[in-house]
Amino acid sequence: MSTGVLLINLGTPAAPTPDAVGRYLRQFLMDPFVIDTPAPLRWLLVNVAIVPRRKYQSASAYQKIQLPEGSPLLVHTRALAHEVAQRLNSSGENYAVEFGMRYGNPPIKSALEVLKSRGVSRIIVLPLYPQYAESSFETAVVEAKRSARELGCDDLLTFMPPFYNDPGFINAWAERIRANLNPETTDHLVFSFHSLPVRHVTKFHKDNRPPSAECCTDITPANENCYRAQCFETARAIAAQLELHPDDYSVSFQSRLGRAEWIGPNTVSVFEDLARRGIKRIAVACPSFVCDCLETLEEMGMRGQETFLQAGGESFQLIPSLNADATWAETIAKWIAANVNQHSVAATQKNA
């Protein structure tokens, strides 16, 4: 019997056109984990206030980054699944590796159908989100469970947790930055993470206090599922491996939407502040994204660069995401193999 592996990523429109982007945005934004307002209000916000205008803006942005093979997120996720499968099966074991998207194609359900059709004995699910958030990790888990129930294979699923401070993930990012960054031509490194509304994060503080600089300096039992605290922990760990002084890097948050209060500091403000302070040459890494996508390539690599240069900066470098990097693929393969070994040992002990 083979072991199934399902990698889950966020998703991408089927094409960089307003119609396709509109369909994708509706599916994405109608998810109550993403916009957590009552369903009638959410429908009005999405279908009346957001999508009719935003689908044209987003389509234009997607067109700027489209690869010949398709959307970068789709291309890199597919390549990563291939690389992971090669490494897992090189040892002579039998693994079936598929990937699915929470929104758009290929959907999670179709990936599970393929794995079920191959007769796997269990399915290890890895949501490709380093830090925990309901609007990314949790919704992927919920959708995978729902789809598996419909297919009658929910008893086969095992979920792997967020990996924001896993040594393999940290090492992969440190190697990625080290290979692409020239310390002689870079004054400062910015770690830019996807932002979230403050209310999404506050519920994961046991005292229900909003996230702050003080609460995010360490992971404690009171904030262990706080997305912002996990982002800072990721940045600190990568910086430590790169032997960076705290003054050599900043942490910020990008991709805000709407008028709600979002966690910060805002990446745009950090770029402008660095330029005003005379820091003219920066590099940017985005460790909440394991694959390059609209938010890294267009938002940071194009608009972010323009913001920094207009504010007085001179040099801007975007560090590529992990994508299908060999070290990263090997890291995932090791996680999966270790999970299988633990399962085998536990089964043996149970039957002894």
mmCIF file of N, CA and C in Angstrom, residues 129-192:
data_model
loop_
_atom_site.group_PDB
_atom_site.id
_atom_site.type_symbol
_atom_site.label_atom_id
_atom_site.label_comp_id
_atom_site.label_asym_id
_atom_site.label_seq_id
_atom_site.Cartn_x
_atom_site.Cartn_y
_atom_site.Cartn_z
ATOM 1 N N TYR A 129 1.246 26.722 4.554
ATOM 2 C CA TYR A 129 1.203 28.005 5.247
ATOM 3 C C TYR A 129 2.087 27.875 6.488
ATOM 4 N N PRO A 130 3.199 28.578 6.543
ATOM 5 C CA PRO A 130 4.111 28.430 7.687
ATOM 6 C C PRO A 130 3.484 28.838 9.010
ATOM 7 N N GLN A 131 2.740 29.946 8.994
ATOM 8 C CA GLN A 131 2.153 30.484 10.223
ATOM 9 C C GLN A 131 0.654 30.176 10.254
ATOM 10 N N TYR A 132 0.125 30.001 11.459
ATOM 11 C CA TYR A 132 -1.295 29.659 11.592
ATOM 12 C C TYR A 132 -2.183 30.894 11.449
ATOM 13 N N ALA A 133 -3.215 30.748 10.627
ATOM 14 C CA ALA A 133 -4.287 31.739 10.551
ATOM 15 C C ALA A 133 -5.543 31.013 10.118
ATOM 16 N N GLU A 134 -6.683 31.445 10.625
ATOM 17 C CA GLU A 134 -7.944 30.823 10.216
ATOM 18 C C GLU A 134 -8.186 31.007 8.719
ATOM 19 N N SER A 135 -7.761 32.155 8.176
ATOM 20 C CA SER A 135 -8.031 32.481 6.780
ATOM 21 C C SER A 135 -7.086 31.790 5.805
ATOM 22 N N SER A 136 -6.159 30.998 6.301
ATOM 23 C CA SER A 136 -5.261 30.249 5.421
ATOM 24 C C SER A 136 -5.204 28.790 5.868
ATOM 25 N N PHE A 137 -4.520 28.528 6.962
ATOM 26 C CA PHE A 137 -4.336 27.152 7.432
ATOM 27 C C PHE A 137 -5.662 26.490 7.809
ATOM 28 N N GLU A 138 -6.448 27.146 8.654
ATOM 29 C CA GLU A 138 -7.659 26.511 9.180
ATOM 30 C C GLU A 138 -8.679 26.220 8.083
ATOM 31 N N THR A 139 -8.874 27.155 7.177
ATOM 32 C CA THR A 139 -9.861 26.932 6.121
ATOM 33 C C THR A 139 -9.419 25.813 5.192
ATOM 34 N N ALA A 140 -8.119 25.646 5.000
ATOM 35 C CA ALA A 140 -7.618 24.530 4.188
ATOM 36 C C ALA A 140 -7.916 23.197 4.863
ATOM 37 N N VAL A 141 -7.717 23.141 6.171
ATOM 38 C CA VAL A 141 -7.996 21.915 6.923
ATOM 39 C C VAL A 141 -9.488 21.583 6.868
ATOM 40 N N VAL A 142 -10.319 22.589 7.102
ATOM 41 C CA VAL A 142 -11.770 22.379 7.101
ATOM 42 C C VAL A 142 -12.246 21.888 5.737
ATOM 43 N N GLU A 143 -11.733 22.489 4.661
ATOM 44 C CA GLU A 143 -12.143 22.088 3.315
ATOM 45 C C GLU A 143 -11.656 20.679 2.986
ATOM 46 N N ALA A 144 -10.445 20.339 3.409
ATOM 47 C CA ALA A 144 -9.931 18.989 3.166
ATOM 48 C C ALA A 144 -10.785 17.947 3.886
ATOM 49 N N LYS A 145 -11.159 18.223 5.130
ATOM 50 C CA LYS A 145 -12.004 17.295 5.882
ATOM 51 C C LYS A 145 -13.384 17.160 5.235
ATOM 52 N N ARG A 146 -13.947 18.288 4.810
ATOM 53 C CA ARG A 146 -15.270 18.255 4.185
ATOM 54 C C ARG A 146 -15.233 17.435 2.900
ATOM 55 N N SER A 147 -14.253 17.695 2.064
ATOM 56 C CA SER A 147 -14.133 16.973 0.796
ATOM 57 C C SER A 147 -13.894 15.482 1.033
ATOM 58 N N ALA A 148 -13.047 15.170 2.023
ATOM 59 C CA ALA A 148 -12.754 13.762 2.314
ATOM 60 C C ALA A 148 -13.996 13.025 2.817
ATOM 61 N N ARG A 149 -14.834 13.701 3.611
ATOM 62 C CA ARG A 149 -16.078 13.080 4.079
ATOM 63 C C ARG A 149 -16.977 12.739 2.893
ATOM 64 N N GLU A 150 -17.066 13.664 1.944
ATOM 65 C CA GLU A 150 -17.910 13.420 0.768
ATOM 66 C C GLU A 150 -17.390 12.239 -0.052
ATOM 67 N N LEU A 151 -16.078 12.036 -0.037
ATOM 68 C CA LEU A 151 -15.470 10.957 -0.806
ATOM 69 C C LEU A 151 -15.355 9.661 -0.009
ATOM 70 N N GLY A 152 -15.700 9.728 1.287
ATOM 71 C CA GLY A 152 -15.612 8.537 2.120
ATOM 72 C C GLY A 152 -14.209 8.136 2.486
ATOM 73 N N CYS A 153 -13.293 9.117 2.562
ATOM 74 C CA CYS A 153 -11.908 8.783 2.910
ATOM 75 C C CYS A 153 -11.379 9.664 4.042
ATOM 76 N N ASP A 154 -12.282 10.246 4.821
ATOM 77 C CA ASP A 154 -11.837 11.156 5.877
ATOM 78 C C ASP A 154 -11.029 10.444 6.954
ATOM 79 N N ASP A 155 -11.226 9.123 7.098
ATOM 80 C CA ASP A 155 -10.457 8.391 8.108
ATOM 81 C C ASP A 155 -9.008 8.192 7.702
ATOM 82 N N LEU A 156 -8.671 8.528 6.458
ATOM 83 C CA LEU A 156 -7.291 8.364 5.982
ATOM 84 C C LEU A 156 -6.417 9.594 6.257
ATOM 85 N N LEU A 157 -7.028 10.727 6.629
ATOM 86 C CA LEU A 157 -6.285 11.989 6.693
ATOM 87 C C LEU A 157 -5.488 12.152 7.981
ATOM 88 N N THR A 158 -4.263 12.641 7.809
ATOM 89 C CA THR A 158 -3.420 13.106 8.913
ATOM 90 C C THR A 158 -2.906 14.486 8.526
ATOM 91 N N PHE A 159 -3.067 15.470 9.419
ATOM 92 C CA PHE A 159 -2.670 16.837 9.093
ATOM 93 C C PHE A 159 -1.352 17.199 9.777
ATOM 94 N N MET A 160 -0.483 17.834 9.015
ATOM 95 C CA MET A 160 0.761 18.336 9.576
ATOM 96 C C MET A 160 0.556 19.779 10.031
ATOM 97 N N PRO A 161 1.198 20.190 11.127
ATOM 98 C CA PRO A 161 0.943 21.503 11.716
ATOM 99 C C PRO A 161 1.702 22.623 10.999
ATOM 100 N N PRO A 162 1.404 23.881 11.322
ATOM 101 C CA PRO A 162 2.210 24.995 10.808
ATOM 102 C C PRO A 162 3.681 24.802 11.183
ATOM 103 N N PHE A 163 4.560 25.344 10.373
ATOM 104 C CA PHE A 163 5.990 25.055 10.517
ATOM 105 C C PHE A 163 6.822 26.332 10.622
ATOM 106 N N TYR A 164 6.235 27.366 11.217
ATOM 107 C CA TYR A 164 6.851 28.695 11.255
ATOM 108 C C TYR A 164 8.235 28.713 11.896
ATOM 109 N N ASN A 165 8.510 27.788 12.827
ATOM 110 C CA ASN A 165 9.817 27.773 13.492
ATOM 111 C C ASN A 165 10.537 26.451 13.303
ATOM 112 N N ASP A 166 10.087 25.632 12.357
ATOM 113 C CA ASP A 166 10.760 24.365 12.113
ATOM 114 C C ASP A 166 12.167 24.614 11.567
ATOM 115 N N PRO A 167 13.179 23.938 12.100
ATOM 116 C CA PRO A 167 14.560 24.181 11.662
ATOM 117 C C PRO A 167 14.764 23.976 10.162
ATOM 118 N N GLY A 168 14.060 22.993 9.564
ATOM 119 C CA GLY A 168 14.212 22.775 8.134
ATOM 120 C C GLY A 168 13.686 23.935 7.319
ATOM 121 N N PHE A 169 12.529 24.471 7.704
ATOM 122 C CA PHE A 169 11.952 25.630 7.023
ATOM 123 C C PHE A 169 12.840 26.852 7.194
ATOM 124 N N ILE A 170 13.300 27.083 8.416
ATOM 125 C CA ILE A 170 14.177 28.233 8.688
ATOM 126 C C ILE A 170 15.467 28.117 7.886
ATOM 127 N N ASN A 171 16.040 26.930 7.846
ATOM 128 C CA ASN A 171 17.282 26.728 7.101
ATOM 129 C C ASN A 171 17.074 26.947 5.608
ATOM 130 N N ALA A 172 15.946 26.475 5.076
ATOM 131 C CA ALA A 172 15.677 26.661 3.652
ATOM 132 C C ALA A 172 15.609 28.145 3.296
ATOM 133 N N TRP A 173 14.937 28.940 4.155
ATOM 134 C CA TRP A 173 14.849 30.372 3.887
ATOM 135 C C TRP A 173 16.205 31.060 4.068
ATOM 136 N N ALA A 174 16.951 30.654 5.089
ATOM 137 C CA ALA A 174 18.275 31.262 5.308
ATOM 138 C C ALA A 174 19.192 30.986 4.111
ATOM 139 N N GLU A 175 19.151 29.761 3.612
ATOM 140 C CA GLU A 175 19.965 29.425 2.437
ATOM 141 C C GLU A 175 19.502 30.224 1.219
ATOM 142 N N ARG A 176 18.195 30.374 1.080
ATOM 143 C CA ARG A 176 17.648 31.109 -0.062
ATOM 144 C C ARG A 176 18.133 32.561 -0.042
ATOM 145 N N ILE A 177 18.074 33.171 1.120
ATOM 146 C CA ILE A 177 18.506 34.567 1.246
ATOM 147 C C ILE A 177 20.010 34.673 1.038
ATOM 148 N N ARG A 178 20.755 33.775 1.658
ATOM 149 C CA ARG A 178 22.217 33.815 1.550
ATOM 150 C C ARG A 178 22.674 33.669 0.096
ATOM 151 N N ALA A 179 21.965 32.841 -0.665
ATOM 152 C CA ALA A 179 22.349 32.594 -2.055
ATOM 153 C C ALA A 179 22.004 33.764 -2.972
ATOM 154 N N ASN A 180 21.051 34.605 -2.560
ATOM 155 C CA ASN A 180 20.581 35.679 -3.442
ATOM 156 C C ASN A 180 20.983 37.076 -3.002
ATOM 157 N N LEU A 181 21.437 37.216 -1.778
ATOM 158 C CA LEU A 181 21.718 38.553 -1.251
ATOM 159 C C LEU A 181 23.221 38.799 -1.173
ATOM 160 N N ASN A 182 23.627 39.940 -1.645
ATOM 161 C CA ASN A 182 25.033 40.363 -1.550
ATOM 162 C C ASN A 182 25.159 41.374 -0.415
ATOM 163 N N PRO A 183 25.760 40.992 0.710
ATOM 164 C CA PRO A 183 25.869 41.916 1.849
ATOM 165 C C PRO A 183 26.599 43.213 1.507
ATOM 166 N N GLU A 184 27.450 43.172 0.489
ATOM 167 C CA GLU A 184 28.208 44.357 0.120
ATOM 168 C C GLU A 184 27.350 45.413 -0.564
ATOM 169 N N THR A 185 26.218 44.999 -1.103
ATOM 170 C CA THR A 185 25.366 45.958 -1.819
ATOM 171 C C THR A 185 23.982 46.074 -1.188
ATOM 172 N N THR A 186 23.834 45.585 0.048
ATOM 173 C CA THR A 186 22.548 45.640 0.743
ATOM 174 C C THR A 186 22.737 46.240 2.130
ATOM 175 N N ASP A 187 21.945 47.261 2.444
ATOM 176 C CA ASP A 187 22.044 47.914 3.751
ATOM 177 C C ASP A 187 21.096 47.327 4.783
ATOM 178 N N HIS A 188 20.002 46.720 4.316
ATOM 179 C CA HIS A 188 18.949 46.329 5.260
ATOM 180 C C HIS A 188 18.082 45.249 4.623
ATOM 181 N N LEU A 189 17.608 44.308 5.456
ATOM 182 C CA LEU A 189 16.715 43.241 5.001
ATOM 183 C C LEU A 189 15.344 43.432 5.641
ATOM 184 N N VAL A 190 14.301 43.384 4.817
ATOM 185 C CA VAL A 190 12.928 43.493 5.317
ATOM 186 C C VAL A 190 12.238 42.137 5.151
ATOM 187 N N PHE A 191 11.679 41.633 6.252
ATOM 188 C CA PHE A 191 10.822 40.454 6.201
ATOM 189 C C PHE A 191 9.381 40.946 6.130
ATOM 190 N N SER A 192 8.736 40.750 4.988
ATOM 191 C CA SER A 192 7.362 41.211 4.809
ATOM 192 C C SER A 192 6.419 40.014 4.801
#
